[in-house]
Coordinates of C-alpha atoms in Angstrom, one line a residue:
M24 CA -218.0 -131.1 -80.4
N25 CA -216.9 -129.2 -77.3
V26 CA -218.4 -125.7 -77.4
P27 CA -216.7 -123.4 -74.8
F28 CA -219.1 -121.5 -72.4
V29 CA -217.2 -118.3 -73.2
D30 CA -214.7 -118.1 -76.0
L31 CA -212.5 -115.1 -75.1
P32 CA -209.5 -116.1 -77.3
I33 CA -211.6 -115.7 -80.4
Q34 CA -212.6 -112.2 -79.4
F35 CA -208.9 -111.4 -79.1
R36 CA -208.0 -112.9 -82.4
N37 CA -210.7 -110.9 -84.2
L38 CA -209.6 -107.6 -82.5
R39 CA -205.9 -108.2 -82.0
S40 CA -204.8 -105.3 -84.3
E41 CA -206.8 -102.8 -82.2
I42 CA -206.1 -104.3 -78.8
M43 CA -202.3 -104.7 -78.9
P44 CA -201.4 -101.1 -79.6
A45 CA -203.6 -100.0 -76.7
V46 CA -202.0 -102.6 -74.4
E47 CA -198.5 -101.6 -75.4
S48 CA -199.4 -97.9 -74.8
V49 CA -200.4 -98.7 -71.2
V50 CA -197.3 -100.8 -70.6
Q51 CA -195.0 -98.1 -72.1
S52 CA -196.5 -95.4 -69.9
G53 CA -196.3 -97.5 -66.7
M54 CA -199.7 -96.1 -65.6
F55 CA -201.4 -99.3 -64.9
I56 CA -203.8 -97.9 -62.3
M57 CA -205.9 -94.7 -62.8
G58 CA -204.0 -93.5 -65.8
E59 CA -205.0 -91.4 -68.8
E60 CA -206.7 -94.3 -70.4
L61 CA -209.1 -94.7 -67.4
G62 CA -209.9 -91.0 -67.5
R63 CA -210.8 -91.3 -71.2
F64 CA -212.9 -94.4 -70.6
E65 CA -214.8 -92.8 -67.7
K66 CA -215.6 -89.8 -69.9
N67 CA -216.7 -91.9 -72.8
F68 CA -218.7 -94.4 -70.7
A69 CA -220.5 -91.6 -69.0
I70 CA -221.5 -90.2 -72.4
F71 CA -222.6 -93.6 -73.6
C72 CA -224.8 -94.1 -70.5
G73 CA -226.1 -90.6 -70.5
A74 CA -224.8 -89.9 -67.0
K75 CA -222.9 -86.9 -65.7
E76 CA -220.3 -88.9 -63.8
C77 CA -218.5 -92.2 -64.2
V78 CA -215.9 -93.6 -61.8
G79 CA -213.8 -96.6 -62.6
V80 CA -213.2 -99.1 -59.8
A81 CA -211.6 -102.5 -59.4
S82 CA -214.6 -104.8 -60.0
G83 CA -218.4 -104.9 -60.2
C84 CA -218.5 -106.0 -56.6
D85 CA -216.5 -103.0 -55.6
A86 CA -218.8 -100.8 -57.6
L87 CA -221.7 -102.1 -55.6
L88 CA -219.8 -101.8 -52.3
W89 CA -218.6 -98.2 -52.9
A90 CA -222.1 -97.2 -54.1
L91 CA -223.6 -98.5 -50.8
K92 CA -221.0 -96.8 -48.7
A93 CA -221.3 -93.6 -50.6
Y94 CA -225.0 -93.5 -49.6
D95 CA -224.0 -94.2 -45.9
I96 CA -225.4 -97.7 -45.9
R97 CA -224.1 -99.1 -42.6
P98 CA -224.6 -101.9 -39.9
G99 CA -228.2 -102.2 -38.9
D100 CA -229.5 -101.0 -42.2
E101 CA -231.4 -103.3 -44.6
V102 CA -231.0 -103.5 -48.4
I103 CA -233.6 -105.3 -50.5
T104 CA -232.4 -107.2 -53.6
V105 CA -233.6 -110.2 -55.6
A106 CA -232.8 -113.8 -54.6
N107 CA -231.7 -115.1 -58.0
T108 CA -228.8 -112.7 -58.4
F109 CA -225.1 -113.6 -58.4
I110 CA -223.6 -113.8 -54.9
A111 CA -221.5 -110.6 -55.5
T112 CA -224.6 -108.5 -55.1
V113 CA -225.3 -109.9 -51.6
L114 CA -221.6 -109.9 -50.6
A115 CA -221.4 -106.2 -51.3
I116 CA -224.4 -105.5 -49.1
S117 CA -222.8 -107.7 -46.3
A118 CA -219.4 -106.0 -46.8
A119 CA -221.1 -102.6 -46.2
G120 CA -222.3 -104.0 -42.9
A121 CA -225.9 -104.1 -43.9
K122 CA -228.4 -106.9 -43.9
P123 CA -229.4 -108.3 -47.3
V124 CA -233.1 -108.9 -47.6
L125 CA -233.9 -111.3 -50.5
V126 CA -237.2 -111.2 -52.3
D127 CA -238.6 -113.3 -55.1
C128 CA -238.5 -112.6 -58.8
L129 CA -241.4 -112.3 -61.3
E130 CA -242.3 -115.5 -63.1
D131 CA -242.3 -114.0 -66.6
S132 CA -239.1 -111.9 -66.5
Y133 CA -237.1 -113.4 -63.6
E134 CA -236.5 -109.7 -62.5
I135 CA -237.2 -108.4 -59.0
D136 CA -240.9 -108.4 -58.0
P137 CA -242.0 -104.9 -56.9
A138 CA -244.9 -106.3 -54.8
A139 CA -242.4 -108.5 -52.9
V140 CA -240.2 -105.5 -52.4
R141 CA -243.1 -103.5 -50.8
R142 CA -243.8 -106.4 -48.4
A143 CA -240.2 -106.6 -47.4
I144 CA -239.8 -102.9 -46.5
T145 CA -239.2 -102.2 -42.7
P146 CA -238.2 -99.1 -40.8
R147 CA -234.6 -100.3 -41.2
T148 CA -234.7 -100.5 -45.0
K149 CA -232.4 -97.9 -46.6
A150 CA -232.1 -99.0 -50.2
I151 CA -233.6 -101.1 -53.0
L152 CA -231.0 -102.9 -55.2
P153 CA -232.6 -104.2 -58.4
V154 CA -230.5 -106.4 -60.7
H155 CA -230.8 -106.1 -64.5
L156 CA -230.3 -109.8 -65.2
Y157 CA -228.6 -110.9 -68.5
G158 CA -229.2 -107.6 -70.2
Q159 CA -233.0 -107.6 -69.4
A160 CA -234.0 -104.6 -67.4
A161 CA -235.9 -104.7 -64.2
D162 CA -239.3 -102.9 -64.1
M163 CA -238.0 -99.7 -62.6
D164 CA -241.1 -97.4 -62.4
P165 CA -242.8 -99.2 -59.5
L166 CA -239.4 -99.5 -57.7
L167 CA -238.8 -95.7 -58.1
A168 CA -242.4 -95.1 -56.8
L169 CA -241.6 -97.3 -53.7
A170 CA -238.3 -95.5 -53.1
A171 CA -240.1 -92.1 -53.3
E172 CA -242.8 -93.3 -50.9
F173 CA -240.5 -94.7 -48.3
K174 CA -237.5 -92.3 -48.9
L175 CA -235.1 -95.1 -50.1
K176 CA -232.2 -95.1 -52.4
V177 CA -232.2 -97.1 -55.6
I178 CA -228.8 -98.7 -56.4
E179 CA -228.9 -100.5 -59.8
D180 CA -226.9 -103.6 -60.3
A181 CA -226.3 -103.2 -64.0
C182 CA -223.2 -105.5 -64.1
Q183 CA -224.9 -107.5 -66.9
A184 CA -226.7 -104.7 -68.6
H185 CA -224.3 -102.4 -70.5
G186 CA -226.3 -100.6 -73.1
A187 CA -229.6 -102.2 -72.0
T188 CA -232.6 -99.9 -71.7
C189 CA -235.9 -99.7 -69.7
K190 CA -238.6 -97.7 -71.5
G191 CA -236.0 -95.7 -73.3
R192 CA -233.8 -95.1 -70.3
M193 CA -230.3 -96.5 -70.0
C194 CA -229.9 -99.1 -67.3
G195 CA -227.6 -97.7 -64.5
T196 CA -229.0 -94.1 -64.9
I197 CA -232.6 -94.7 -63.8
G198 CA -232.0 -94.9 -60.0
D199 CA -229.7 -92.9 -57.8
I200 CA -226.6 -94.8 -59.0
G201 CA -225.7 -97.6 -61.4
C202 CA -223.0 -100.2 -60.9
F203 CA -221.2 -102.0 -63.8
S204 CA -218.8 -104.9 -64.1
F205 CA -216.2 -105.4 -66.8
Y206 CA -215.3 -109.0 -65.9
P207 CA -213.9 -110.5 -69.1
G208 CA -217.0 -112.6 -69.8
K209 CA -219.4 -109.6 -69.6
N210 CA -221.0 -108.0 -72.6
L211 CA -218.4 -105.3 -72.2
G212 CA -215.3 -107.1 -70.8
A213 CA -211.8 -106.0 -69.8
Y214 CA -208.5 -107.8 -69.8
G215 CA -208.6 -108.5 -66.1
D216 CA -211.3 -107.4 -63.7
G217 CA -212.9 -104.0 -63.6
G218 CA -216.0 -102.0 -62.7
A219 CA -217.6 -98.6 -62.7
I220 CA -220.3 -96.5 -61.2
V221 CA -222.4 -93.9 -63.0
T222 CA -224.4 -91.2 -61.4
N223 CA -225.7 -87.7 -61.9
N224 CA -224.7 -86.7 -58.4
P225 CA -221.2 -85.2 -58.3
E226 CA -221.0 -85.4 -54.5
I227 CA -221.6 -89.2 -54.6
A228 CA -219.2 -89.6 -57.5
E229 CA -216.5 -87.8 -55.4
R230 CA -217.1 -90.1 -52.5
V231 CA -216.7 -93.1 -54.7
R232 CA -213.4 -91.7 -56.1
M233 CA -212.1 -91.3 -52.5
Y234 CA -213.2 -94.8 -51.5
R235 CA -211.4 -96.3 -54.5
N236 CA -208.2 -94.4 -53.7
Y237 CA -207.7 -94.9 -50.0
G238 CA -209.4 -91.6 -49.1
Q239 CA -207.1 -89.6 -51.4
R240 CA -208.3 -87.0 -53.8
R241 CA -205.1 -87.4 -55.8
N242 CA -202.4 -90.1 -56.0
I243 CA -199.5 -89.8 -53.6
T244 CA -196.3 -91.6 -54.7
T245 CA -195.0 -94.0 -52.1
I246 CA -192.0 -96.2 -51.9

């Protein structure tokens, strides 16, 4: 018997009566990008995560990239992340112009090793980017302690951790900013690609909003 790796059609069949009216509403409105539905989702996802701000973006990779740029990560900077992540994590760091510094994972959890992070910190290090892998949270407390000690930002890759918690705290809200993916195969998937950041910092959220919209604070109709 051939068992599909991800069976998205069965999800649709089970939820068709709920999904199709929502799809038709978007098509009827013509607001395919940053419409009212996105605004409602941002509000509800922020509440779900326990964050003050949520900004929807095009993908999980974009969420990581805009988060890095919002914190002024630039060429010459270093960002530490775990070696066994998906390539999008590293590509986002590279796209921001920074150097990805890969460290090993823990043997028991496969999450980033805080001791390896400490050894990798240099004067050029600007951020730690832990990855909550397959819904299992990274051990955040020692990472937060390192960030405080060395004045670093903590940017959470929560692209596979919607609803996951670490010691009672929602993944994505423990560090400075959290990044999510809504790729169709994720535990919260979209019909197409999608992503979001969550943060309690309104200034950072506003920077991400401008990055996602070509530097505009509002849409300007073009021909």
